Amino acid sequence: VIAIDRASAKPLYRQLYEGYRNAIVERQLRARQRLPSTRSLAAELQISRIPILNAFEQLRAEGYLEGRIGSGTYVARALPDELLTPASRSTSRKLPERASKRAIARHIEVLLPEKAGPWLKGPGAFHIGQPPLDQFPVQVWSRLVARHSKNSDVSLLHYGQHMGLAPLREAVAEYLRTARAVACEAEQIMIVSGSQQALALAAHVLLDLGSSVWVEEPGYFGARHVLNLAGARLVPVPVDDEGLDVSAGIAQCPRPRAVFVTPSHQFPLGTTMSASRRLQLLDWARHSDSWIIEDDYDSEYRYGNLPVASLQGLDRDSRVIYIGTFTKILFPALRLAYIVLPADLVDAFVEVRRAMDVCSPTFHQVVLTDFIREGHFARHIRKMRLLCRERRNALVSALRKELGGLELLGDQAGMYLAASLPKGIRDREICERAAQEGLRVAPLSECYLGKPRQGLLLGYGGTTVEEIDAGVRRLRDVIRSCVNPQLQKSVSVTTQKTTRRSRRSSGERANAARLPGRQ
Amino acid sequence: VIAIDRASAKPLYRQLYEGYRNAIVERQLRARQRLPSTRSLAAELQISRIPILNAFEQLRAEGYLEGRIGSGTYVARALPDELLTPASRSTSRKLPERASKRAIARHIEVLLPEKAGPWLKGPGAFHIGQPPLDQFPVQVWSRLVARHSKNSDVSLLHYGQHMGLAPLREAVAEYLRTARAVACEAEQIMIVSGSQQALALAAHVLLDLGSSVWVEEPGYFGARHVLNLAGARLVPVPVDDEGLDVSAGIAQCPRPRAVFVTPSHQFPLGTTMSASRRLQLLDWARHSDSWIIEDDYDSEYRYGNLPVASLQGLDRDSRVIYIGTFTKILFPALRLAYIVLPADLVDAFVEVRRAMDVCSPTFHQVVLTDFIREGHFARHIRKMRLLCRERRNALVSALRKELGGLELLGDQAGMYLAASLPKGIRDREICERAAQEGLRVAPLSECYLGKPRQGLLLGYGGTTVEEIDAGVRRLRDVIRSCVNPQLQKSVSVTTQKTTRRSRRSSGERANAARLPGRQ
C-alpha cells in the first residue's frame, strides 16, 4: 500500500507516517478500515517493526488511527467527511474566492485607506525620522555589545521586568532630571520599544471607546493613527506661534480625557510652546481632570538655545505622561524609548504592557546602560547636535538658493523642517513624484485633520551635505514638473510675498535673528 | 539679585538661567518687571555679557521673558497666576491627595485586580515559562553577535520593515513548512516581539468591542488577558480528552468572531487535539465565518511522538492565524516570535503593527537568521528536547515519590505539567506560600473562567534535576503545611483513588504506556 524508499534521506517512520496520513486524507483508506498488523507490514516491506510502531503511534496521537497495538489498528471512525477531500498539498496558499470580505474589526477597515505613503517607506534623502546613522559610533557600541554577549549571566536571558531593566531606568531618570528638567524617579520610568509603543500604551490605559482627545492641528500622524485605533474622538486644536491654542481647545471640547502635545518642538511646525501656554494647559488639565501626553521626541536636537525644559517639570499635579526616545539620537532599529509615568498610573501601564508584549528585549538595554553611564551618550548628543546644525544650515541654504520662494518653519530644532508651499500646489503629488526619485519628502497636508496647508517636510538628520545639495536640485525639478508654467510664474511672486510677511509675524522672534536670510 | 558661583561646575549661563527662572516662578520677580540691562548686569556680576545673553535668550524662548535686547527685557506679562506659586522643587514626586480616583479606561479598572501572581514574578524553580537557559549555547550565539555588531551596515540601523527582516521570514517559513506542516510563504510571516504581541495584534485586527471569542476552558491566561483588554466577550468552551469540545462551543455561541486554541499541546492540560476535532473546528469556522487563532507555543518540546502537525496545515480556507515563538526554545529575553497570516489579513496586521510599535528591533533578527541557517537552531532543539525529557522524568519520579497521590496531566510534551489536587485544597494558597520559598508553582484554577479545578502547574524546562528533587520536597512541605491533619489523611486516600481511575480513563492512551507508574 505505502511505498517506501530506502535511499531517501527521509526516515522510514516519517515516510510511513506521511504515506498513511495522505492515504487517509485522500480517501484511499476509509473510516474504520483495518490496517495490517505491524508484524505483517514489517515482513511485507522488509523493514524493522520499530519505524512502523513509531508511525502508527504518531497517527494515533493525531487521531487518524484508533485501536491498540495487538488488537488491530483501524482508521478512526470519527473523521468527518471533510477529511476525505484532500487539503491543498501545495505549500503556496492561494486564497479561496469569496463572495464578500471577511469580518475584521470595523475600526481597522476605517484605518486601512490611511496606509503609509511612499515617503515613509524605506530610508532615503530627506526622510524625517532618520538620524545621522553614518556617524553612529559603531566601534564603541560593538565593544559594549561584545562585553555583554560573552557574559553568560543567565538572569539576562529570562523574561525582563515589565517596567524595563532597573539600571537603565536609573540612568534615564538621571539624564531626564538634569538635561530635561523632568521631575522623576527611576520607579516612574518604563522602558518601551519606541515612542510609538509609548503612545499605544498610553491610549490603552487612558482612553475608552469614544473618549475625546485634543490633538495638535497640524499634528503627528503617528499619534493620530494610534488614537484612531483606540477608537478615540480626535479634537483638532490649532497651533499658533506659541504652540497649542489652549483657549481654542477649551471652546471646542472643554473636558477632554487627554491632550496630546509636542511642546518642545511642535510636530510638524517646529514651534516651542510658550511658558504661559504651558501653564495655561496644566491649569486647564487640572481643572478638567484631563491627562497630558507630552511627546518630547527630538528635544536633544536644538540649535538656537539650550534645550527647552519639559512641560512635565512644571506639572504640580502629576497629569503629564512624558515620552522620550533613543531611536532619534542613536538609531531607529534599536527600538528603545521611555515613558515617565505619574505614580498612580504605574500599575495600569504594567498590566497593559503585560498583555501587549510583556517587556522590551533585555540585551540592548544592558548595552545602552553602559553607553550612557560611560559618557558615550552625552558625547554622541553633542556631536549629533553639531552635525545636524551643519546639515540644517546646508538645507536652508540650498532651499534659499534653488527654491527661494518657500517659507521655512521650525528650523531651530529637530531633524527636519517644514517648507510651506504656495497655493495651487498639492504637496502629496510632489511627494509621490519625489519618492520615485528616491527623495523621502513628506507632505505637510498629511498632518492635518481639517483643511490642510500644503507644504513639505524635509528631514536633514540622515542626509549628508552632498546629498542635500543634489537632493534639493532634484526636488526643484520635481516641483517644476508638477507646476504648469502659468502657475509657476505666479508662484514665484506669491511665495516671495508670503515669506516676507510671515517672517515679520513669526513667533520665533528669538530664533528668527539666526535665520540665514537675516544674517 | 542672582547669586553666581564661579567655582561651580555648572556653567555661568546655566546658573543665571536657573536663578532667573526660579525667581520668576517663586514670585521674587513679578510680571512686567523690568530686568537690568545685560551690560549693567555684566558689570555688577563682573562676568562677560555672553552667558547673560545666552541665559536671557533661553528664558525668552521659553516665554519667561519678553522684549528685545537693547530696548529692555521684562518678565512676561502673560504668565498666569499659577506660575507664581512655586512648583515642587523636589525631584521626588509626591502625588497630591485627591478626593477621588482619576479617570482612566474602564476596562483597565476591570483588569487591574487580575494582577500577575507571585508565581509569575521572576525566575525560580518550576516557573512554567522558563526554558533550559543554563544550556543555551552562549558561545555560538555571541560569535554570531560579534560577527554582526562589527559590521557597520547602516541599513540595519534604520527602521525595519513592519513585517520583519526578510531573510528571517524566509528561514521561518522554511522551518514551519518542514517541521510543523504549516502551509506558508515568507510573505505571510510577520516577525513580532513575542507570542503575547502576536495575540495582541490579532485581537486588534479581528475584534470589535463585544465580539465573541471561544477560549479553551481551562485556558491560557495570557490570551484571556489580552482579549479582555480588547473588550471581547469570552466564551469558555470545555476541553476534554480530544481537545476543544467544538460541539459544546457551537451550542453556547454558534457564530464566534474568533476561536483561540492550542491544538498541539493544550494549555494547561497538555491534551493534543484529535484529527477529527481539528477538522470539525475548521469546518465550523468556515460555516460560521470565524477566525481561528492557533497558538503553537511549545510544540518543539514533544517526547512521546513526532511533533504533531499544525491545524493551519489542514486549513483549506485560510482561516487560521498561526502563532509560534522563539522565546520558549531559545530565551525569553530575546522577544522574537512569528505569526503566519492569511494573505488577506497582511495589510490589516501591518497597519496595526505600524500604530503599535512599528517593528521589532533588527539586530537579533539578523543574528537569529544565521543561527537558523547555520544549523544551530535544529541542533539546539534536539538537545533541548532530550534535556527537557530528562527533567520531565525527574519531576514525574519526584512527584510520585513525594506526592504520590497527585494526578499528573500533559506530561508528554512542553516544559511543564499539571498536577490535579484533591478536593479541599486551594491551589492559590499553596502557590502563594510556595513563592515565598522561591518555588514558582502556578495555580491551575487561574486558567478557568468558570468553576475551577484545583491543581498545580509545574515547569521543568528551566529547573535542573537537582533543583527538581529539592524543590518537590519543599513543595511537599508547603502542601502539608496548608492542609490540616484531618484533611491530610482523607486526601491521601482520595488522591490514590482518583489517580487509578483517571489513569484508566485517560484519553492519552498512546502516551499512558510510558508513564513511569506503569513501567
PDB file of N, CA, C and O in Angstrom, chain A residues 9-45:
ATOM      1  N   ALA A   9      16.513  10.412   2.110  1.00  0.00           N
ATOM      2  CA  ALA A   9      17.059  10.983   3.344  1.00  0.00           C
ATOM      3  C   ALA A   9      15.977  11.013   4.421  1.00  0.00           C
ATOM      4  O   ALA A   9      16.263  11.130   5.608  1.00  0.00           O
ATOM      5  N   LYS A  10      14.739  10.913   4.002  1.00  0.00           N
ATOM      6  CA  LYS A  10      13.626  10.969   4.940  1.00  0.00           C
ATOM      7  C   LYS A  10      13.567   9.664   5.728  1.00  0.00           C
ATOM      8  O   LYS A  10      13.587   8.585   5.135  1.00  0.00           O
ATOM      9  N   PRO A  11      13.511   9.730   7.049  1.00  0.00           N
ATOM     10  CA  PRO A  11      13.489   8.489   7.843  1.00  0.00           C
ATOM     11  C   PRO A  11      12.268   7.639   7.478  1.00  0.00           C
ATOM     12  O   PRO A  11      11.243   8.151   7.042  1.00  0.00           O
ATOM     13  N   LEU A  12      12.404   6.336   7.690  1.00  0.00           N
ATOM     14  CA  LEU A  12      11.334   5.407   7.329  1.00  0.00           C
ATOM     15  C   LEU A  12      10.027   5.720   8.057  1.00  0.00           C
ATOM     16  O   LEU A  12       8.949   5.698   7.461  1.00  0.00           O
ATOM     17  N   TYR A  13      10.123   5.997   9.375  1.00  0.00           N
ATOM     18  CA  TYR A  13       8.882   6.240  10.118  1.00  0.00           C
ATOM     19  C   TYR A  13       8.149   7.443   9.539  1.00  0.00           C
ATOM     20  O   TYR A  13       6.937   7.487   9.478  1.00  0.00           O
ATOM     21  N   ARG A  14       8.916   8.422   9.069  1.00  0.00           N
ATOM     22  CA  ARG A  14       8.322   9.632   8.504  1.00  0.00           C
ATOM     23  C   ARG A  14       7.638   9.305   7.169  1.00  0.00           C
ATOM     24  O   ARG A  14       6.555   9.788   6.878  1.00  0.00           O
ATOM     25  N   GLN A  15       8.292   8.479   6.365  1.00  0.00           N
ATOM     26  CA  GLN A  15       7.681   8.066   5.096  1.00  0.00           C
ATOM     27  C   GLN A  15       6.375   7.329   5.346  1.00  0.00           C
ATOM     28  O   GLN A  15       5.374   7.540   4.662  1.00  0.00           O
ATOM     29  N   LEU A  16       6.410   6.452   6.349  1.00  0.00           N
ATOM     30  CA  LEU A  16       5.201   5.683   6.669  1.00  0.00           C
ATOM     31  C   LEU A  16       4.103   6.603   7.200  1.00  0.00           C
ATOM     32  O   LEU A  16       2.939   6.502   6.805  1.00  0.00           O
ATOM     33  N   TYR A  17       4.499   7.485   8.095  1.00  0.00           N
ATOM     34  CA  TYR A  17       3.526   8.411   8.678  1.00  0.00           C
ATOM     35  C   TYR A  17       2.848   9.231   7.583  1.00  0.00           C
ATOM     36  O   TYR A  17       1.630   9.314   7.499  1.00  0.00           O
ATOM     37  N   GLU A  18       3.671   9.808   6.711  1.00  0.00           N
ATOM     38  CA  GLU A  18       3.101  10.662   5.661  1.00  0.00           C
ATOM     39  C   GLU A  18       2.293   9.855   4.665  1.00  0.00           C
ATOM     40  O   GLU A  18       1.243  10.295   4.187  1.00  0.00           O
ATOM     41  N   GLY A  19       2.793   8.661   4.352  1.00  0.00           N
ATOM     42  CA  GLY A  19       2.083   7.801   3.407  1.00  0.00           C
ATOM     43  C   GLY A  19       0.688   7.463   3.905  1.00  0.00           C
ATOM     44  O   GLY A  19      -0.302   7.637   3.192  1.00  0.00           O
ATOM     45  N   TYR A  20       0.591   7.026   5.174  1.00  0.00           N
ATOM     46  CA  TYR A  20      -0.720   6.665   5.715  1.00  0.00           C
ATOM     47  C   TYR A  20      -1.607   7.898   5.891  1.00  0.00           C
ATOM     48  O   TYR A  20      -2.802   7.860   5.631  1.00  0.00           O
ATOM     49  N   ARG A  21      -1.009   8.997   6.339  1.00  0.00           N
ATOM     50  CA  ARG A  21      -1.804  10.203   6.537  1.00  0.00           C
ATOM     51  C   ARG A  21      -2.423  10.647   5.210  1.00  0.00           C
ATOM     52  O   ARG A  21      -3.615  10.920   5.121  1.00  0.00           O
ATOM     53  N   ASN A  22      -1.598  10.635   4.150  1.00  0.00           N
ATOM     54  CA  ASN A  22      -2.126  11.013   2.839  1.00  0.00           C
ATOM     55  C   ASN A  22      -3.198  10.038   2.371  1.00  0.00           C
ATOM     56  O   ASN A  22      -4.209  10.445   1.801  1.00  0.00           O
ATOM     57  N   ALA A  23      -2.939   8.760   2.605  1.00  0.00           N
ATOM     58  CA  ALA A  23      -3.911   7.753   2.160  1.00  0.00           C
ATOM     59  C   ALA A  23      -5.260   7.961   2.844  1.00  0.00           C
ATOM     60  O   ALA A  23      -6.315   7.796   2.227  1.00  0.00           O
ATOM     61  N   ILE A  24      -5.221   8.359   4.117  1.00  0.00           N
ATOM     62  CA  ILE A  24      -6.478   8.604   4.832  1.00  0.00           C
ATOM     63  C   ILE A  24      -7.128   9.891   4.318  1.00  0.00           C
ATOM     64  O   ILE A  24      -8.313   9.929   4.001  1.00  0.00           O
ATOM     65  N   VAL A  25      -6.330  10.928   4.228  1.00  0.00           N
ATOM     66  CA  VAL A  25      -6.865  12.215   3.798  1.00  0.00           C
ATOM     67  C   VAL A  25      -7.412  12.127   2.375  1.00  0.00           C
ATOM     68  O   VAL A  25      -8.438  12.714   2.046  1.00  0.00           O
ATOM     69  N   GLU A  26      -6.731  11.363   1.546  1.00  0.00           N
ATOM     70  CA  GLU A  26      -7.149  11.296   0.141  1.00  0.00           C
ATOM     71  C   GLU A  26      -8.072  10.116  -0.147  1.00  0.00           C
ATOM     72  O   GLU A  26      -8.224   9.693  -1.292  1.00  0.00           O
ATOM     73  N   ARG A  27      -8.618   9.551   0.858  1.00  0.00           N
ATOM     74  CA  ARG A  27      -9.725   8.593   0.727  1.00  0.00           C
ATOM     75  C   ARG A  27      -9.324   7.214   0.265  1.00  0.00           C
ATOM     76  O   ARG A  27     -10.180   6.389  -0.060  1.00  0.00           O
ATOM     77  N   GLN A  28      -8.009   6.950   0.161  1.00  0.00           N
ATOM     78  CA  GLN A  28      -7.614   5.601  -0.229  1.00  0.00           C
ATOM     79  C   GLN A  28      -7.901   4.627   0.907  1.00  0.00           C
ATOM     80  O   GLN A  28      -8.181   3.459   0.690  1.00  0.00           O
ATOM     81  N   LEU A  29      -7.817   5.112   2.106  1.00  0.00           N
ATOM     82  CA  LEU A  29      -8.218   4.306   3.269  1.00  0.00           C
ATOM     83  C   LEU A  29      -9.461   4.964   3.866  1.00  0.00           C
ATOM     84  O   LEU A  29      -9.487   6.174   4.055  1.00  0.00           O
ATOM     85  N   ARG A  30     -10.468   4.151   4.154  1.00  0.00           N
ATOM     86  CA  ARG A  30     -11.726   4.678   4.648  1.00  0.00           C
ATOM     87  C   ARG A  30     -11.845   4.527   6.162  1.00  0.00           C
ATOM     88  O   ARG A  30     -11.186   3.670   6.760  1.00  0.00           O
ATOM     89  N   ALA A  31     -12.760   5.317   6.738  1.00  0.00           N
ATOM     90  CA  ALA A  31     -13.041   5.229   8.171  1.00  0.00           C
ATOM     91  C   ALA A  31     -13.328   3.771   8.546  1.00  0.00           C
ATOM     92  O   ALA A  31     -13.994   3.047   7.806  1.00  0.00           O
ATOM     93  N   ARG A  32     -12.801   3.343   9.686  1.00  0.00           N
ATOM     94  CA  ARG A  32     -12.988   2.006  10.255  1.00  0.00           C
ATOM     95  C   ARG A  32     -12.240   0.913   9.498  1.00  0.00           C
ATOM     96  O   ARG A  32     -12.332  -0.253   9.855  1.00  0.00           O
ATOM     97  N   GLN A  33     -11.561   1.268   8.441  1.00  0.00           N
ATOM     98  CA  GLN A  33     -10.805   0.241   7.714  1.00  0.00           C
ATOM     99  C   GLN A  33      -9.656  -0.260   8.588  1.00  0.00           C
ATOM    100  O   GLN A  33      -8.988   0.502   9.263  1.00  0.00           O
ATOM    101  N   ARG A  34      -9.471  -1.585   8.564  1.00  0.00           N
ATOM    102  CA  ARG A  34      -8.426  -2.161   9.403  1.00  0.00           C
ATOM    103  C   ARG A  34      -7.083  -2.121   8.684  1.00  0.00           C
ATOM    104  O   ARG A  34      -6.991  -2.418   7.498  1.00  0.00           O
ATOM    105  N   LEU A  35      -6.042  -1.751   9.451  1.00  0.00           N
ATOM    106  CA  LEU A  35      -4.701  -1.742   8.870  1.00  0.00           C
ATOM    107  C   LEU A  35      -4.028  -3.081   9.129  1.00  0.00           C
ATOM    108  O   LEU A  35      -4.357  -3.770  10.102  1.00  0.00           O
ATOM    109  N   PRO A  36      -3.075  -3.454   8.277  1.00  0.00           N
ATOM    110  CA  PRO A  36      -2.331  -4.699   8.548  1.00  0.00           C
ATOM    111  C   PRO A  36      -1.606  -4.596   9.888  1.00  0.00           C
ATOM    112  O   PRO A  36      -1.311  -3.494  10.354  1.00  0.00           O
ATOM    113  N   SER A  37      -1.325  -5.709  10.494  1.00  0.00           N
ATOM    114  CA  SER A  37      -0.577  -5.677  11.757  1.00  0.00           C
ATOM    115  C   SER A  37       0.837  -5.185  11.468  1.00  0.00           C
ATOM    116  O   SER A  37       1.343  -5.305  10.348  1.00  0.00           O
ATOM    117  N   THR A  38       1.442  -4.607  12.484  1.00  0.00           N
ATOM    118  CA  THR A  38       2.797  -4.070  12.307  1.00  0.00           C
ATOM    119  C   THR A  38       3.755  -5.198  11.918  1.00  0.00           C
ATOM    120  O   THR A  38       4.686  -4.983  11.143  1.00  0.00           O
ATOM    121  N   ARG A  39       3.494  -6.375  12.458  1.00  0.00           N
ATOM    122  CA  ARG A  39       4.370  -7.512  12.178  1.00  0.00           C
ATOM    123  C   ARG A  39       4.306  -7.894  10.684  1.00  0.00           C
ATOM    124  O   ARG A  39       5.329  -7.998  10.018  1.00  0.00           O
ATOM    125  N   SER A  40       3.096  -8.030  10.186  1.00  0.00           N
ATOM    126  CA  SER A  40       2.983  -8.449   8.780  1.00  0.00           C
ATOM    127  C   SER A  40       3.457  -7.336   7.842  1.00  0.00           C
ATOM    128  O   SER A  40       4.055  -7.589   6.805  1.00  0.00           O
ATOM    129  N   LEU A  41       3.212  -6.087   8.262  1.00  0.00           N
ATOM    130  CA  LEU A  41       3.680  -4.965   7.452  1.00  0.00           C
ATOM    131  C   LEU A  41       5.206  -4.943   7.402  1.00  0.00           C
ATOM    132  O   LEU A  41       5.810  -4.708   6.345  1.00  0.00           O
ATOM    133  N   ALA A  42       5.814  -5.203   8.531  1.00  0.00           N
ATOM    134  CA  ALA A  42       7.276  -5.240   8.597  1.00  0.00           C
ATOM    135  C   ALA A  42       7.813  -6.319   7.658  1.00  0.00           C
ATOM    136  O   ALA A  42       8.780  -6.093   6.914  1.00  0.00           O
ATOM    137  N   ALA A  43       7.145  -7.453   7.676  1.00  0.00           N
ATOM    138  CA  ALA A  43       7.580  -8.549   6.802  1.00  0.00           C
ATOM    139  C   ALA A  43       7.388  -8.160   5.340  1.00  0.00           C
ATOM    140  O   ALA A  43       8.292  -8.341   4.509  1.00  0.00           O
ATOM    141  N   GLU A  44       6.223  -7.591   5.055  1.00  0.00           N
ATOM    142  CA  GLU A  44       5.903  -7.222   3.675  1.00  0.00           C
ATOM    143  C   GLU A  44       6.893  -6.203   3.106  1.00  0.00           C
ATOM    144  O   GLU A  44       7.358  -6.310   1.994  1.00  0.00           O
ATOM    145  N   LEU A  45       7.191  -5.169   3.956  1.00  0.00           N
ATOM    146  CA  LEU A  45       8.076  -4.100   3.493  1.00  0.00           C
ATOM    147  C   LEU A  45       9.547  -4.435   3.709  1.00  0.00           C
ATOM    148  O   LEU A  45      10.425  -3.664   3.306  1.00  0.00           O
TER     149      LEU A  45
END
